[in-house]
PDB file of C-alpha atoms in Angstrom:
ATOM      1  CA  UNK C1130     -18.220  -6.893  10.708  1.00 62.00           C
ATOM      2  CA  UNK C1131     -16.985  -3.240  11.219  1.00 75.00           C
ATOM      3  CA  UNK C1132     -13.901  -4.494   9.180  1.00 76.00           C
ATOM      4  CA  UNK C1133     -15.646  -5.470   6.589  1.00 79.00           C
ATOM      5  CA  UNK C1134     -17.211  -2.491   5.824  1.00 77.00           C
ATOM      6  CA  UNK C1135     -14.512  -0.353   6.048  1.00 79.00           C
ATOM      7  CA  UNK C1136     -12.776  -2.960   3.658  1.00 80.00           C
ATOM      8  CA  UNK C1137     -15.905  -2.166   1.552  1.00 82.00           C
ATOM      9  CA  UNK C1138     -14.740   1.278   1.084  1.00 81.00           C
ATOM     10  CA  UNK C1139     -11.353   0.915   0.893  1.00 82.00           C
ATOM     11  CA  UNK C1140     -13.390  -1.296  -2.360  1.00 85.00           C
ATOM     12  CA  UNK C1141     -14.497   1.841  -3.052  1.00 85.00           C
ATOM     13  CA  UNK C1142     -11.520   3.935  -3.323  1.00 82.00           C
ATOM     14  CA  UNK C1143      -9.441   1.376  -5.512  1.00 84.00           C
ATOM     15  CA  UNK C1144     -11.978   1.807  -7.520  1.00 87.00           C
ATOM     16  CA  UNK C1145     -12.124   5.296  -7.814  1.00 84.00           C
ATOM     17  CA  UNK C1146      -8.527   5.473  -8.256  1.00 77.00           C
ATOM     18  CA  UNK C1147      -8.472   3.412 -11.040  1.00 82.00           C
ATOM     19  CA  UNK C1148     -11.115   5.452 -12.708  1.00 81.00           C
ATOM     20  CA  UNK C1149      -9.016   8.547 -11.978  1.00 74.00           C
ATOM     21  CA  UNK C1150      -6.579   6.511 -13.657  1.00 66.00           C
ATOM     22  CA  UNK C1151      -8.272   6.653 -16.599  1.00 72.00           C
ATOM     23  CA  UNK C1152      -8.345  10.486 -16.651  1.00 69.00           C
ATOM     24  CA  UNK C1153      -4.915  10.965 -15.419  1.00 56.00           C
ATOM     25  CA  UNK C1154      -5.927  14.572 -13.832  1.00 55.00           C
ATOM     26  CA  UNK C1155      -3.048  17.438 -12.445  1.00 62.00           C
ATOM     27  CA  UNK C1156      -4.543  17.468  -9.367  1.00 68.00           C
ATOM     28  CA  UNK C1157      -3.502  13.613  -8.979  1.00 67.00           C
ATOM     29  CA  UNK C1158       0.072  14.688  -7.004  1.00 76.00           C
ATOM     30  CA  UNK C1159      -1.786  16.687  -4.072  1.00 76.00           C
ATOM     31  CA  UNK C1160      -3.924  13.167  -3.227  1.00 72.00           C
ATOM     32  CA  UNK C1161      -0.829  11.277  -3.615  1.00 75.00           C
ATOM     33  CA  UNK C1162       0.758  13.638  -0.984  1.00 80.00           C
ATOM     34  CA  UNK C1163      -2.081  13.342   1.346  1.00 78.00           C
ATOM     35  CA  UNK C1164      -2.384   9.784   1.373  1.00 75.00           C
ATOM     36  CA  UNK C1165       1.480   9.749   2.363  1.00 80.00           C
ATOM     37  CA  UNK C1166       0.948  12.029   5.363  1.00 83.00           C
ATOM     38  CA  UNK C1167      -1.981  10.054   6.376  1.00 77.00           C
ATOM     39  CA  UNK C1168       0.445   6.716   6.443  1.00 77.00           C
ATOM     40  CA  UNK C1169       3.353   8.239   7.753  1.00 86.00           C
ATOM     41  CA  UNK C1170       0.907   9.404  10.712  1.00 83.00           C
ATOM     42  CA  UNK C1171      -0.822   6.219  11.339  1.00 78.00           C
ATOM     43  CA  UNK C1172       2.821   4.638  11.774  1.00 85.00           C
ATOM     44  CA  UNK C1173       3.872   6.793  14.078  1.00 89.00           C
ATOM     45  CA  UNK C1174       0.689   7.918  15.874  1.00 86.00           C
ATOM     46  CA  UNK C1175      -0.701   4.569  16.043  1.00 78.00           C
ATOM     47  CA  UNK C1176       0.390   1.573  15.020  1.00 80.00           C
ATOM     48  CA  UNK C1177       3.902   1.642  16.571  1.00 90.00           C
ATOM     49  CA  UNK C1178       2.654   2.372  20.060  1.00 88.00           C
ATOM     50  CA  UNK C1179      -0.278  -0.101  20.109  1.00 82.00           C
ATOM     51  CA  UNK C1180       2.530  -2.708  18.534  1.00 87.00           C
ATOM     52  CA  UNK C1181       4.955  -1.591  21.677  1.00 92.00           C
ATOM     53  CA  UNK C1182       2.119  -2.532  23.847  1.00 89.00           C
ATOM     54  CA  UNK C1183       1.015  -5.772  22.875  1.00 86.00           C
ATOM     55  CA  UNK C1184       4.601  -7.042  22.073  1.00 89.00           C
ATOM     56  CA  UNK C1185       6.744  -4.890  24.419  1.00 90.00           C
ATOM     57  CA  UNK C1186       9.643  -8.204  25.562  1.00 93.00           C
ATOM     58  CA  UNK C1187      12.900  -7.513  24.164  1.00 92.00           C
ATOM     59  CA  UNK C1188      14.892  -9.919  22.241  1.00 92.00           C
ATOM     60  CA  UNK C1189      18.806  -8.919  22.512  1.00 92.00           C
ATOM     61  CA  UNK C1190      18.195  -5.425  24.170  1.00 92.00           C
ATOM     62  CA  UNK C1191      15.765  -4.225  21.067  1.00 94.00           C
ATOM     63  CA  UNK C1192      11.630  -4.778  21.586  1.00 94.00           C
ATOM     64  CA  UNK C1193      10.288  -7.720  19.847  1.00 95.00           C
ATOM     65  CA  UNK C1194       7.713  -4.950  17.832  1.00 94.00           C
ATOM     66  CA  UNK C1195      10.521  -2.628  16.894  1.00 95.00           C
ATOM     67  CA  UNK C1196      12.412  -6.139  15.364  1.00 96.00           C
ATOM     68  CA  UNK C1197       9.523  -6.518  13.539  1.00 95.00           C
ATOM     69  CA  UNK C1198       8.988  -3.330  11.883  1.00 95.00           C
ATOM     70  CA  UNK C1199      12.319  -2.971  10.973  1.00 96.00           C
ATOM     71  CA  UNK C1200      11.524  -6.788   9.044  1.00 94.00           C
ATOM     72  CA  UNK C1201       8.610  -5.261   7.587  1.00 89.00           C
ATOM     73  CA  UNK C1202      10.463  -2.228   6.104  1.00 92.00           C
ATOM     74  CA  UNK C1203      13.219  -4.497   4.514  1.00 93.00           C
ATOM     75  CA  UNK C1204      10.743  -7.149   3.456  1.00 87.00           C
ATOM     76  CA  UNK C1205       9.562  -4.813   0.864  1.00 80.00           C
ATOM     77  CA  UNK C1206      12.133  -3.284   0.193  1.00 84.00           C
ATOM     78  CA  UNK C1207      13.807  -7.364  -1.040  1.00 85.00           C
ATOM     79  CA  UNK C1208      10.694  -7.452  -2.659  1.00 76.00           C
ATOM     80  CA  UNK C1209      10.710  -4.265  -4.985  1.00 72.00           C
ATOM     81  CA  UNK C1210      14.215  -4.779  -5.748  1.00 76.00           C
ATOM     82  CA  UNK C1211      13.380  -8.272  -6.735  1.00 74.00           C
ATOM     83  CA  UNK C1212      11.373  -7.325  -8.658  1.00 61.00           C
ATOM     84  CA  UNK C1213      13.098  -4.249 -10.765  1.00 59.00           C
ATOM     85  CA  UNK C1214      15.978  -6.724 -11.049  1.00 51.00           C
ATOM     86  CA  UNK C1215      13.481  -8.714 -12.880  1.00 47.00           C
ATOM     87  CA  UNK C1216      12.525  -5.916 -14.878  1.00 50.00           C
ATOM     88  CA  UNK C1217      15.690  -5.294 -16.117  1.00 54.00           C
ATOM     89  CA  UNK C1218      16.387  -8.947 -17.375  1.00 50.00           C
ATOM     90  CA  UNK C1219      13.152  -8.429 -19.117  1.00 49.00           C
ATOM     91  CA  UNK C1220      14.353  -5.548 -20.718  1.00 53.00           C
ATOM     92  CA  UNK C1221      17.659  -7.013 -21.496  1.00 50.00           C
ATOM     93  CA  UNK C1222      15.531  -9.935 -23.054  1.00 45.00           C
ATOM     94  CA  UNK C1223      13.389  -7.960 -25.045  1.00 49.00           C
ATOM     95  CA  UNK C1224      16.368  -5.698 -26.369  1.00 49.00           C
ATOM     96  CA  UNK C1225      18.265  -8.957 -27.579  1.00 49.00           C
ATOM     97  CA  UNK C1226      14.906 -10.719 -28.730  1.00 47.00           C
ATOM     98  CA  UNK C1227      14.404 -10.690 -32.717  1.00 49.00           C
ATOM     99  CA  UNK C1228      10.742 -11.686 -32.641  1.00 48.00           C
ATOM    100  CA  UNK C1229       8.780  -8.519 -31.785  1.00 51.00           C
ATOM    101  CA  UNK C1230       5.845 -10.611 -30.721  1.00 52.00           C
ATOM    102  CA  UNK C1231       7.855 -12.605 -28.040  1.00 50.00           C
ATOM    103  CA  UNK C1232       9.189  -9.398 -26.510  1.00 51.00           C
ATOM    104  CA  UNK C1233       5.444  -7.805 -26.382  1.00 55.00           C
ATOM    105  CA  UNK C1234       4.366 -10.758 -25.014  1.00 59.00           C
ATOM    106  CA  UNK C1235       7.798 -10.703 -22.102  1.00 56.00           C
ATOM    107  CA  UNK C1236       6.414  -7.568 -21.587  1.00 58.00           C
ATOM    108  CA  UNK C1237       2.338  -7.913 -21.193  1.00 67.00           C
ATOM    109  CA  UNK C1238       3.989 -10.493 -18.235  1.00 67.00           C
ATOM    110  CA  UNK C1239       5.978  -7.810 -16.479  1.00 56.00           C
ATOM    111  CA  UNK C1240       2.750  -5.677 -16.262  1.00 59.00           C
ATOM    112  CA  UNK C1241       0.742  -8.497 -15.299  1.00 70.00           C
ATOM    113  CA  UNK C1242       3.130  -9.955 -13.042  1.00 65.00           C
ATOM    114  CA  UNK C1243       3.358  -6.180 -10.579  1.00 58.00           C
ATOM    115  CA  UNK C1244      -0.565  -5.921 -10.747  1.00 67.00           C
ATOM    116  CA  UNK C1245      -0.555  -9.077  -9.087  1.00 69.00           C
ATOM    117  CA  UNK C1246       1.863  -8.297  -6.756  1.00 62.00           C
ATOM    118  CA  UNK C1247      -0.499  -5.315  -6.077  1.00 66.00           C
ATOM    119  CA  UNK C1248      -3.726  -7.512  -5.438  1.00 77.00           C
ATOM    120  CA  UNK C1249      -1.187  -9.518  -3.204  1.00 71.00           C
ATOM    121  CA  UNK C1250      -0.324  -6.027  -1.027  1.00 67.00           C
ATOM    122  CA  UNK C1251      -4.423  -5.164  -1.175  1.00 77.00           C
ATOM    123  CA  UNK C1252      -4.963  -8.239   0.394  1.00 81.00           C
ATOM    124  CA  UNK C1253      -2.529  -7.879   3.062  1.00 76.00           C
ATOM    125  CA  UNK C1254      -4.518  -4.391   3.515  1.00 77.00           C
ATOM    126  CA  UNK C1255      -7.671  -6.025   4.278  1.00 83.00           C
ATOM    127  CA  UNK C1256      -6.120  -8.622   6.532  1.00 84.00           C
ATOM    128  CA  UNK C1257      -4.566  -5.243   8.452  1.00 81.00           C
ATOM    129  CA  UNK C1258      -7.999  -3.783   8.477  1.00 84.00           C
ATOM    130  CA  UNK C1259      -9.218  -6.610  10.299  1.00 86.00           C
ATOM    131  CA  UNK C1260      -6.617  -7.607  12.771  1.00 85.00           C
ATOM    132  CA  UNK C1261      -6.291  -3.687  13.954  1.00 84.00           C
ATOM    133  CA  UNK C1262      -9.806  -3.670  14.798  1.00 86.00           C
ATOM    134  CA  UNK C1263      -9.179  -6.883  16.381  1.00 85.00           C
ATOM    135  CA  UNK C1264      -6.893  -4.857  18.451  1.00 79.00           C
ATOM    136  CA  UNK C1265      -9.043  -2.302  19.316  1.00 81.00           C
ATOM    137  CA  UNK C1266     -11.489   0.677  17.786  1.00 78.00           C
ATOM    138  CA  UNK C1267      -9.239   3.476  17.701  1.00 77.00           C
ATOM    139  CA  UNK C1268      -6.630   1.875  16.141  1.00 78.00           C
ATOM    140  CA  UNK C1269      -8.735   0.265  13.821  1.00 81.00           C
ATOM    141  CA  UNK C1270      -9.985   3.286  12.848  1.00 79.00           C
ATOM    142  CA  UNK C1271      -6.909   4.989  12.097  1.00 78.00           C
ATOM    143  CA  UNK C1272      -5.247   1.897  10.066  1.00 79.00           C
ATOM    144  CA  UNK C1273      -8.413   2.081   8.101  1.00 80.00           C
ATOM    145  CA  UNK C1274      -8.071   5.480   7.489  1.00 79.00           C
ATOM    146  CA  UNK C1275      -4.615   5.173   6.326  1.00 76.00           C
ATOM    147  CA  UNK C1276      -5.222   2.174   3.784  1.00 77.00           C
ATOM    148  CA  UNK C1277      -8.704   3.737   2.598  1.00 78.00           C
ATOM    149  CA  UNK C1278      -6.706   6.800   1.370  1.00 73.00           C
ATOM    150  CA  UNK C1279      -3.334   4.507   0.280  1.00 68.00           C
ATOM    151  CA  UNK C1280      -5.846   2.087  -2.303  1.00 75.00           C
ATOM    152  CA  UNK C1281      -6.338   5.194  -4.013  1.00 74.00           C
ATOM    153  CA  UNK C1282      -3.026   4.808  -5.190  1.00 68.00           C
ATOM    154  CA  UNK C1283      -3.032   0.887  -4.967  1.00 72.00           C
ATOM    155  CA  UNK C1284      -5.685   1.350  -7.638  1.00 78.00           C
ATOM    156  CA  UNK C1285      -4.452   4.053  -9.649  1.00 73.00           C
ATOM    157  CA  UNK C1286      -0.911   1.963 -10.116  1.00 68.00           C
ATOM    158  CA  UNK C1287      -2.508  -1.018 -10.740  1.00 74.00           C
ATOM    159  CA  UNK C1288      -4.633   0.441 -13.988  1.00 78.00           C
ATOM    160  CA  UNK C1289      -1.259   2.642 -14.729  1.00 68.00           C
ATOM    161  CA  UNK C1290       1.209  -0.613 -14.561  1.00 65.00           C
ATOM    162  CA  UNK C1291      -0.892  -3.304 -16.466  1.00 75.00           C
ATOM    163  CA  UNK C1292      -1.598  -0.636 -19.482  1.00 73.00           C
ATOM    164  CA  UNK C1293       1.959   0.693 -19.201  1.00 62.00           C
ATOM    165  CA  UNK C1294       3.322  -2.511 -20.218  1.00 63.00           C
ATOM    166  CA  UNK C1295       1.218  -3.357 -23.217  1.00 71.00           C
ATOM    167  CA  UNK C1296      -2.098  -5.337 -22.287  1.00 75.00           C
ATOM    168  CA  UNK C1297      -5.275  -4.263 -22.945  1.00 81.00           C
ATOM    169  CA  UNK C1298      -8.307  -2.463 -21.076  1.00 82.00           C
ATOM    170  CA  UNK C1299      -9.797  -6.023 -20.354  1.00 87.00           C
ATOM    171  CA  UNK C1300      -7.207  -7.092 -18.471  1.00 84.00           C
ATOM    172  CA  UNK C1301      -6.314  -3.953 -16.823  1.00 83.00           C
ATOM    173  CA  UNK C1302     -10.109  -3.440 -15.640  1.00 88.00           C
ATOM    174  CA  UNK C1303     -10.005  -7.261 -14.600  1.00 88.00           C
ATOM    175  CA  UNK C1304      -7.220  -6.697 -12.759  1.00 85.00           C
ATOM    176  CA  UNK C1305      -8.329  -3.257 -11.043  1.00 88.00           C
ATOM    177  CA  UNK C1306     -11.675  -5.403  -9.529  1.00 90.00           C
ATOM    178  CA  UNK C1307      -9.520  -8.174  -8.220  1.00 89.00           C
ATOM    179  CA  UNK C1308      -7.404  -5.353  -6.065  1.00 84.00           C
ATOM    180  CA  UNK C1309     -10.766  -3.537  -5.057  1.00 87.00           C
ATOM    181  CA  UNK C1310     -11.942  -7.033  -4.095  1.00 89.00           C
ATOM    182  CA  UNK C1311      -8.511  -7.930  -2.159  1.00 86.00           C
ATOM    183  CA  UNK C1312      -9.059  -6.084   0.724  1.00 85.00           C
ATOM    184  CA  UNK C1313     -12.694  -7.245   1.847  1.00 86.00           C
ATOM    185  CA  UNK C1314     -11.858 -10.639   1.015  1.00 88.00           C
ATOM    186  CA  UNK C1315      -8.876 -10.349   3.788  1.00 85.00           C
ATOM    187  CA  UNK C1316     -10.890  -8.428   6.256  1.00 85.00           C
ATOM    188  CA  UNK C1317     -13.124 -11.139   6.124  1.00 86.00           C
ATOM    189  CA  UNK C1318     -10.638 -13.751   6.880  1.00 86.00           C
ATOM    190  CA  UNK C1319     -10.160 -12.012  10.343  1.00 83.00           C
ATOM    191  CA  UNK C1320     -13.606 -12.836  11.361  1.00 82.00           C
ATOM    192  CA  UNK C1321     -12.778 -16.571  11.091  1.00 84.00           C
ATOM    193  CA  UNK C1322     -10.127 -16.676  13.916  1.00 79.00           C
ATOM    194  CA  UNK C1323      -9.445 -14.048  17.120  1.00 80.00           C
ATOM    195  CA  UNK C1324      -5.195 -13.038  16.903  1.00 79.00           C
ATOM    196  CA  UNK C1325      -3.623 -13.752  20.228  1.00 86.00           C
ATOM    197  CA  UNK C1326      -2.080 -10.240  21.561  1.00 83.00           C
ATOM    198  CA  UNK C1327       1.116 -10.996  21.306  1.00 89.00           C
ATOM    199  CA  UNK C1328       1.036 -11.999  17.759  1.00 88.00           C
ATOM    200  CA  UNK C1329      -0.758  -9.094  16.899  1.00 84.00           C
ATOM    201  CA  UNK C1330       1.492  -6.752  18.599  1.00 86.00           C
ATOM    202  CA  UNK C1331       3.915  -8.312  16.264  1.00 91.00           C
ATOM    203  CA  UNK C1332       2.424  -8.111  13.517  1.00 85.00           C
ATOM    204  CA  UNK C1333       1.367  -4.703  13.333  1.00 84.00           C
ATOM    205  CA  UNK C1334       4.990  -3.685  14.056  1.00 89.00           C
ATOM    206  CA  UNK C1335       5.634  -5.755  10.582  1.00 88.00           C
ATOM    207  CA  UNK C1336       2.908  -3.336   8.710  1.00 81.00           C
ATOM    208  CA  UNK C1337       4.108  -0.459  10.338  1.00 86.00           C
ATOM    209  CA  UNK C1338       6.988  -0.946   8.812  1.00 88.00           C
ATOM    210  CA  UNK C1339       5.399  -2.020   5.494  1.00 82.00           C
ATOM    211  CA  UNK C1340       3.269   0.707   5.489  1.00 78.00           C
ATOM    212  CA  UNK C1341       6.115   3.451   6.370  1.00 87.00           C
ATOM    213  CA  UNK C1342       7.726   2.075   3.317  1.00 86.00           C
ATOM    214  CA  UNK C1343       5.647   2.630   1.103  1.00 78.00           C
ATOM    215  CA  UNK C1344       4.914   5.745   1.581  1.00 80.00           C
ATOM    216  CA  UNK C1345       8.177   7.186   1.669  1.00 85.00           C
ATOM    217  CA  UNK C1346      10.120   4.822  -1.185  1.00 82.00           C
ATOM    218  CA  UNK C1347       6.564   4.346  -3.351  1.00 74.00           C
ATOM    219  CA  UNK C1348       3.655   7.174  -2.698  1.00 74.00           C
ATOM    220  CA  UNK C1349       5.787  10.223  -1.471  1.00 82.00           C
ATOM    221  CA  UNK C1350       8.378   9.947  -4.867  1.00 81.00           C
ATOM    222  CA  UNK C1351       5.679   9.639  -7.298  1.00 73.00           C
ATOM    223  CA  UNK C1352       3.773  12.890  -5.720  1.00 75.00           C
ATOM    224  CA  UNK C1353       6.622  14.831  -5.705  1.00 76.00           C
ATOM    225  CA  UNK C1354       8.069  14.135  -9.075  1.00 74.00           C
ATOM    226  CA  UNK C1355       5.694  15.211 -11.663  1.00 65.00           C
ATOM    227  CA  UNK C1356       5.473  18.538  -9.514  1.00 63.00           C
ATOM    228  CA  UNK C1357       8.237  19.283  -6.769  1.00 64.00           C
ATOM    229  CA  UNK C1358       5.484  22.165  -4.968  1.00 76.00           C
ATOM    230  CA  UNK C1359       5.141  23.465  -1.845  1.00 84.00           C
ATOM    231  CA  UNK C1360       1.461  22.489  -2.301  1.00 86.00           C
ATOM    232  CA  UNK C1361       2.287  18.765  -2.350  1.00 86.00           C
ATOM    233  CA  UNK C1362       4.209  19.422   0.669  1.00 89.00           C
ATOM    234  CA  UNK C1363       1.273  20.913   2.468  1.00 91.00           C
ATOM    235  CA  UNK C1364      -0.705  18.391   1.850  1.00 86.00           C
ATOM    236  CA  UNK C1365       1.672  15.493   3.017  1.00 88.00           C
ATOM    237  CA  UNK C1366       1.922  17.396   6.084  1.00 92.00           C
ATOM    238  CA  UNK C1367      -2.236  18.591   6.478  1.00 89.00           C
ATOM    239  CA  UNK C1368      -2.096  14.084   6.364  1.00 83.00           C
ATOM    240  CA  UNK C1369      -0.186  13.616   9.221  1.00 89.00           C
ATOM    241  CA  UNK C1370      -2.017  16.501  11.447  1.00 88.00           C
ATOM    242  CA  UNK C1371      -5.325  14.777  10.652  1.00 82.00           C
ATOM    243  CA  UNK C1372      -3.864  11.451  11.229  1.00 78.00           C
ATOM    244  CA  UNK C1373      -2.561  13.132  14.579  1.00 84.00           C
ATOM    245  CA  UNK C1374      -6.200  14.803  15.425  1.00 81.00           C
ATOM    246  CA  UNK C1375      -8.430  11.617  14.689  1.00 70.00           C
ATOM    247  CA  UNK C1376      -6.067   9.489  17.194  1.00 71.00           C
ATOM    248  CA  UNK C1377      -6.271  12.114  19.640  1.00 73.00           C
ATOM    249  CA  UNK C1378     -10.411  11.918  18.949  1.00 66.00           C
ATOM    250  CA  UNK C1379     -10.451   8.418  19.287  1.00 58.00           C
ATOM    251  CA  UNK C1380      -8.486   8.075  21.866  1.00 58.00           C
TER     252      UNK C1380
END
């Protein structure tokens, strides 16, 4: 049940990040930044070495967690270029398309289509929550940590992207509950069924690898490009030393 209610405030936070979404603040890059470090620590402080534990055999000289994280990593990468490929032969579409209407309506899809995608990933985040703690209490702790902080920006993209291309505040608000509601509703799936070790070692290497790339190809860019600072930087790095202490601490 612990899972659940961290999933409840990883609820929370999508929420609040799609209100902050709403009032796009200037402030927004230095959370952004923070929510990186925190990720980037969990990876490295955490999730990696539990994975190397629980999954340690080697298949063709390489551990069978390390295989995996590298399959998480390019999973989502195939998946985000899929989907800007798609983008672009949307765009293409719309730019050859005569009826204005049919192009809006190409678009409204697009938008629609990457919210989804991003009640998909908040789903997978509550599933995380639950198997870590599955794996044990520190490492549940600092996985929920990291994706608390990360639906922040899981919510704030989610309002962003479905008003960005063209629907309205009904949908966009519709959508923003269904990714708050994603990651309870897969913690809560964990508590129907224990993960045998080995699996689990694998597949946290898979969302260490997920996780790592999304916040260095996803949550890391967008900080730094409205505003490049030194500030942003400190607060990528103030992530990973708190990620760092509350491992030690639980440890």
């Amino acid at each position: 049940m612990t899972a659940v209610l961290v999933a409840a405030a990883a609820f929370l936070m999508t929420l609040i990040g799609g209100f902050v979404a709403q009032r796009t603040g200037d402030r927004r890059h230095l959370v952004l930044g923070f929510a990186a470090g925190l990720m980037l620590g969990v990876v490295a402080f955490d999730l990696l070495p539990e994975a190397l534990d629980a999954a340690p055999e080697e298949l063709h000289g390489v551990p069978q967690a390390l295989l995996m994280f590298a399959t998480g990593f390019l999973a989502i990468h195939v998946v985000e270029r899929a989907v800007a490929i798609h983008r672009g032969h949307e765009g293409e579409y719309a730019a050859h398309t005569h009826g204005h209407g049919h192009a809006h309506g190409a678009r409204q899809g697009v938008g629609l289509a990457a919210a989804g995608a991003l009640v998909g990933h908040s789903l997978m985040d509550g599933f995380a929550i639950g198997a870590a703690f599955q794996a044990g209490t520190s490492v549940g702790t600092a996985v929920a940590i990291a994706v608390v902080a990360h639906d922040f920006a899981d919510g704030f993209n989610t309002y962003t992207i479905t008003r960005m291309y063209g629907n309205n505040r009904t949908r966009a608000l519709a959508l923003l509950g269904a990714d708050a509601l994603a990651p309870v509703t897969g913690a809560a799936i964990t508590l129907l069924f224990t993960i045998p070790e080995h699996t689990l070692g694998l597949y946290l290497g898979f969302f260490a690898g997920f996780l790592l790339y999304l916040a260095t190809s996803d949550i890391l860019p967008e900080a730094h490009s409205p505003h490049p600072s030194r500030t942003t930087l400190i607060c990528t790095l103030a992530g990973v030393g708190f990620m760092w202490l509350v491992v030690g601490l639980a440890d």
